[in-house]
């Protein structure tokens, strides 16, 4: 999971930052989000 993918999942203060990370596809973002959620659940 790359830092760029994590940033793409978060909200940004300005539209330029959001647009910079917009190139990550929604399917990849969903996959990364699921992976992050699984990591959180497994580490509790």
PDB file of N, CA and C in Angstrom:
ATOM      1  N   UNK A   1       0.847  -1.177   0.000  1.00  0.00           N
ATOM      2  CA  UNK A   1       0.000   0.000   0.000  1.00  0.00           C
ATOM      3  C   UNK A   1       0.893   1.240   0.000  1.00  0.00           C
ATOM      4  N   UNK A   2       0.836   1.987  -1.058  1.00  0.00           N
ATOM      5  CA  UNK A   2       1.697   3.164  -1.195  1.00  0.00           C
ATOM      6  C   UNK A   2       1.095   4.370  -0.480  1.00  0.00           C
ATOM      7  N   UNK A   3       1.945   5.299  -0.097  1.00  0.00           N
ATOM      8  CA  UNK A   3       1.485   6.514   0.576  1.00  0.00           C
ATOM      9  C   UNK A   3       0.539   7.318  -0.312  1.00  0.00           C
ATOM     10  N   UNK A   4       0.784   7.301  -1.627  1.00  0.00           N
ATOM     11  CA  UNK A   4      -0.105   8.022  -2.536  1.00  0.00           C
ATOM     12  C   UNK A   4      -1.514   7.440  -2.500  1.00  0.00           C
ATOM     13  N   UNK A   5      -1.596   6.126  -2.370  1.00  0.00           N
ATOM     14  CA  UNK A   5      -2.914   5.489  -2.311  1.00  0.00           C
ATOM     15  C   UNK A   5      -3.623   5.839  -1.007  1.00  0.00           C
ATOM     16  N   UNK A   6      -2.893   5.885   0.079  1.00  0.00           N
ATOM     17  CA  UNK A   6      -3.504   6.277   1.349  1.00  0.00           C
ATOM     18  C   UNK A   6      -3.997   7.720   1.296  1.00  0.00           C
ATOM     19  N   UNK A   7      -3.188   8.595   0.705  1.00  0.00           N
ATOM     20  CA  UNK A   7      -3.601   9.995   0.585  1.00  0.00           C
ATOM     21  C   UNK A   7      -4.846  10.136  -0.277  1.00  0.00           C
ATOM     22  N   UNK A   8      -4.950   9.298  -1.298  1.00  0.00           N
ATOM     23  CA  UNK A   8      -6.111   9.370  -2.183  1.00  0.00           C
ATOM     24  C   UNK A   8      -7.390   8.983  -1.460  1.00  0.00           C
ATOM     25  N   UNK A   9      -7.263   8.189  -0.412  1.00  0.00           N
ATOM     26  CA  UNK A   9      -8.439   7.774   0.353  1.00  0.00           C
ATOM     27  C   UNK A   9      -8.891   8.843   1.341  1.00  0.00           C
ATOM     28  N   UNK A  10      -8.006   9.795   1.627  1.00  0.00           N
ATOM     29  CA  UNK A  10      -8.322  10.834   2.602  1.00  0.00           C
ATOM     30  C   UNK A  10      -8.818  12.103   1.916  1.00  0.00           C
ATOM     31  N   UNK A  11      -9.530  12.901   2.659  1.00  0.00           N
ATOM     32  CA  UNK A  11      -9.945  14.203   2.141  1.00  0.00           C
ATOM     33  C   UNK A  11      -8.771  15.158   2.133  1.00  0.00           C
ATOM     34  N   UNK A  12      -8.811  16.157   1.297  1.00  0.00           N
ATOM     35  CA  UNK A  12      -7.732  17.129   1.197  1.00  0.00           C
ATOM     36  C   UNK A  12      -8.281  18.533   1.394  1.00  0.00           C
ATOM     37  N   UNK A  13      -7.414  19.390   1.876  1.00  0.00           N
ATOM     38  CA  UNK A  13      -7.828  20.766   2.127  1.00  0.00           C
ATOM     39  C   UNK A  13      -8.042  21.561   0.852  1.00  0.00           C
ATOM     40  N   UNK A  14      -7.311  21.208  -0.212  1.00  0.00           N
ATOM     41  CA  UNK A  14      -7.502  21.958  -1.449  1.00  0.00           C
ATOM     42  C   UNK A  14      -7.706  21.024  -2.631  1.00  0.00           C
ATOM     43  N   UNK A  15      -8.363  21.532  -3.637  1.00  0.00           N
ATOM     44  CA  UNK A  15      -8.745  20.719  -4.798  1.00  0.00           C
ATOM     45  C   UNK A  15      -7.520  20.265  -5.591  1.00  0.00           C
ATOM     46  N   UNK A  16      -6.434  21.042  -5.573  1.00  0.00           N
ATOM     47  CA  UNK A  16      -5.244  20.647  -6.325  1.00  0.00           C
ATOM     48  C   UNK A  16      -4.669  19.327  -5.815  1.00  0.00           C
ATOM     49  N   UNK A  17      -4.647  19.158  -4.502  1.00  0.00           N
ATOM     50  CA  UNK A  17      -4.148  17.906  -3.930  1.00  0.00           C
ATOM     51  C   UNK A  17      -5.051  16.751  -4.307  1.00  0.00           C
ATOM     52  N   UNK A  18      -6.344  16.968  -4.221  1.00  0.00           N
ATOM     53  CA  UNK A  18      -7.294  15.915  -4.586  1.00  0.00           C
ATOM     54  C   UNK A  18      -7.127  15.530  -6.052  1.00  0.00           C
ATOM     55  N   UNK A  19      -7.011  16.526  -6.920  1.00  0.00           N
ATOM     56  CA  UNK A  19      -6.860  16.244  -8.344  1.00  0.00           C
ATOM     57  C   UNK A  19      -5.558  15.506  -8.638  1.00  0.00           C
ATOM     58  N   UNK A  20      -4.522  15.785  -7.876  1.00  0.00           N
ATOM     59  CA  UNK A  20      -3.240  15.118  -8.082  1.00  0.00           C
ATOM     60  C   UNK A  20      -3.369  13.609  -7.869  1.00  0.00           C
ATOM     61  N   UNK A  21      -4.181  13.215  -6.899  1.00  0.00           N
ATOM     62  CA  UNK A  21      -4.327  11.800  -6.581  1.00  0.00           C
ATOM     63  C   UNK A  21      -5.543  11.156  -7.241  1.00  0.00           C
ATOM     64  N   UNK A  22      -6.245  11.925  -8.048  1.00  0.00           N
ATOM     65  CA  UNK A  22      -7.458  11.436  -8.705  1.00  0.00           C
ATOM     66  C   UNK A  22      -7.152  10.313  -9.693  1.00  0.00           C
ATOM     67  N   UNK A  23      -5.919  10.236 -10.185  1.00  0.00           N
ATOM     68  CA  UNK A  23      -5.566   9.248 -11.197  1.00  0.00           C
ATOM     69  C   UNK A  23      -5.626   7.811 -10.684  1.00  0.00           C
ATOM     70  N   UNK A  24      -5.637   7.619  -9.374  1.00  0.00           N
ATOM     71  CA  UNK A  24      -5.776   6.268  -8.828  1.00  0.00           C
ATOM     72  C   UNK A  24      -7.212   5.816  -9.065  1.00  0.00           C
ATOM     73  N   UNK A  25      -7.366   4.639  -9.646  1.00  0.00           N
ATOM     74  CA  UNK A  25      -8.705   4.176 -10.009  1.00  0.00           C
ATOM     75  C   UNK A  25      -9.523   3.842  -8.773  1.00  0.00           C
ATOM     76  N   UNK A  26     -10.836   3.924  -8.902  1.00  0.00           N
ATOM     77  CA  UNK A  26     -11.705   3.637  -7.778  1.00  0.00           C
ATOM     78  C   UNK A  26     -11.590   2.181  -7.341  1.00  0.00           C
ATOM     79  N   UNK A  27     -11.364   1.272  -8.279  1.00  0.00           N
ATOM     80  CA  UNK A  27     -11.225  -0.133  -7.893  1.00  0.00           C
ATOM     81  C   UNK A  27      -9.965  -0.346  -7.074  1.00  0.00           C
ATOM     82  N   UNK A  28      -8.884   0.341  -7.433  1.00  0.00           N
ATOM     83  CA  UNK A  28      -7.650   0.230  -6.655  1.00  0.00           C
ATOM     84  C   UNK A  28      -7.838   0.878  -5.293  1.00  0.00           C
ATOM     85  N   UNK A  29      -8.501   2.024  -5.248  1.00  0.00           N
ATOM     86  CA  UNK A  29      -8.764   2.691  -3.977  1.00  0.00           C
ATOM     87  C   UNK A  29      -9.600   1.794  -3.073  1.00  0.00           C
ATOM     88  N   UNK A  30     -10.581   1.110  -3.639  1.00  0.00           N
ATOM     89  CA  UNK A  30     -11.412   0.195  -2.854  1.00  0.00           C
ATOM     90  C   UNK A  30     -10.568  -0.949  -2.309  1.00  0.00           C
ATOM     91  N   UNK A  31      -9.687  -1.483  -3.130  1.00  0.00           N
ATOM     92  CA  UNK A  31      -8.810  -2.564  -2.707  1.00  0.00           C
ATOM     93  C   UNK A  31      -7.897  -2.125  -1.564  1.00  0.00           C
ATOM     94  N   UNK A  32      -7.332  -0.934  -1.681  1.00  0.00           N
ATOM     95  CA  UNK A  32      -6.451  -0.415  -0.639  1.00  0.00           C
ATOM     96  C   UNK A  32      -7.231  -0.159   0.645  1.00  0.00           C
ATOM     97  N   UNK A  33      -8.437   0.380   0.520  1.00  0.00           N
ATOM     98  CA  UNK A  33      -9.264   0.633   1.697  1.00  0.00           C
ATOM     99  C   UNK A  33      -9.599  -0.675   2.407  1.00  0.00           C
ATOM    100  N   UNK A  34      -9.930  -1.702   1.653  1.00  0.00           N
ATOM    101  CA  UNK A  34     -10.236  -3.001   2.242  1.00  0.00           C
ATOM    102  C   UNK A  34      -9.015  -3.571   2.951  1.00  0.00           C
ATOM    103  N   UNK A  35      -7.854  -3.431   2.318  1.00  0.00           N
ATOM    104  CA  UNK A  35      -6.611  -3.908   2.924  1.00  0.00           C
ATOM    105  C   UNK A  35      -6.320  -3.170   4.233  1.00  0.00           C
ATOM    106  N   UNK A  36      -6.493  -1.862   4.224  1.00  0.00           N
ATOM    107  CA  UNK A  36      -6.259  -1.067   5.429  1.00  0.00           C
ATOM    108  C   UNK A  36      -7.222  -1.476   6.540  1.00  0.00           C
ATOM    109  N   UNK A  37      -8.476  -1.680   6.206  1.00  0.00           N
ATOM    110  CA  UNK A  37      -9.476  -2.105   7.188  1.00  0.00           C
ATOM    111  C   UNK A  37      -9.113  -3.473   7.760  1.00  0.00           C
ATOM    112  N   UNK A  38      -8.719  -4.387   6.891  1.00  0.00           N
ATOM    113  CA  UNK A  38      -8.311  -5.715   7.366  1.00  0.00           C
ATOM    114  C   UNK A  38      -7.130  -5.624   8.300  1.00  0.00           C
ATOM    115  N   UNK A  39      -6.154  -4.779   7.989  1.00  0.00           N
ATOM    116  CA  UNK A  39      -4.997  -4.614   8.857  1.00  0.00           C
ATOM    117  C   UNK A  39      -5.404  -4.071  10.235  1.00  0.00           C
ATOM    118  N   UNK A  40      -6.315  -3.115  10.242  1.00  0.00           N
ATOM    119  CA  UNK A  40      -6.785  -2.575  11.510  1.00  0.00           C
ATOM    120  C   UNK A  40      -7.498  -3.627  12.337  1.00  0.00           C
ATOM    121  N   UNK A  41      -8.378  -4.380  11.713  1.00  0.00           N
ATOM    122  CA  UNK A  41      -9.147  -5.395  12.420  1.00  0.00           C
ATOM    123  C   UNK A  41      -8.234  -6.499  12.954  1.00  0.00           C
ATOM    124  N   UNK A  42      -7.256  -6.901  12.164  1.00  0.00           N
ATOM    125  CA  UNK A  42      -6.369  -7.990  12.572  1.00  0.00           C
ATOM    126  C   UNK A  42      -5.363  -7.575  13.633  1.00  0.00           C
ATOM    127  N   UNK A  43      -5.140  -6.287  13.807  1.00  0.00           N
ATOM    128  CA  UNK A  43      -4.149  -5.824  14.776  1.00  0.00           C
ATOM    129  C   UNK A  43      -4.760  -5.346  16.084  1.00  0.00           C
ATOM    130  N   UNK A  44      -6.058  -5.524  16.239  1.00  0.00           N
ATOM    131  CA  UNK A  44      -6.708  -5.099  17.484  1.00  0.00           C
ATOM    132  C   UNK A  44      -6.548  -6.188  18.522  1.00  0.00           C
TER     133      UNK A  44
END
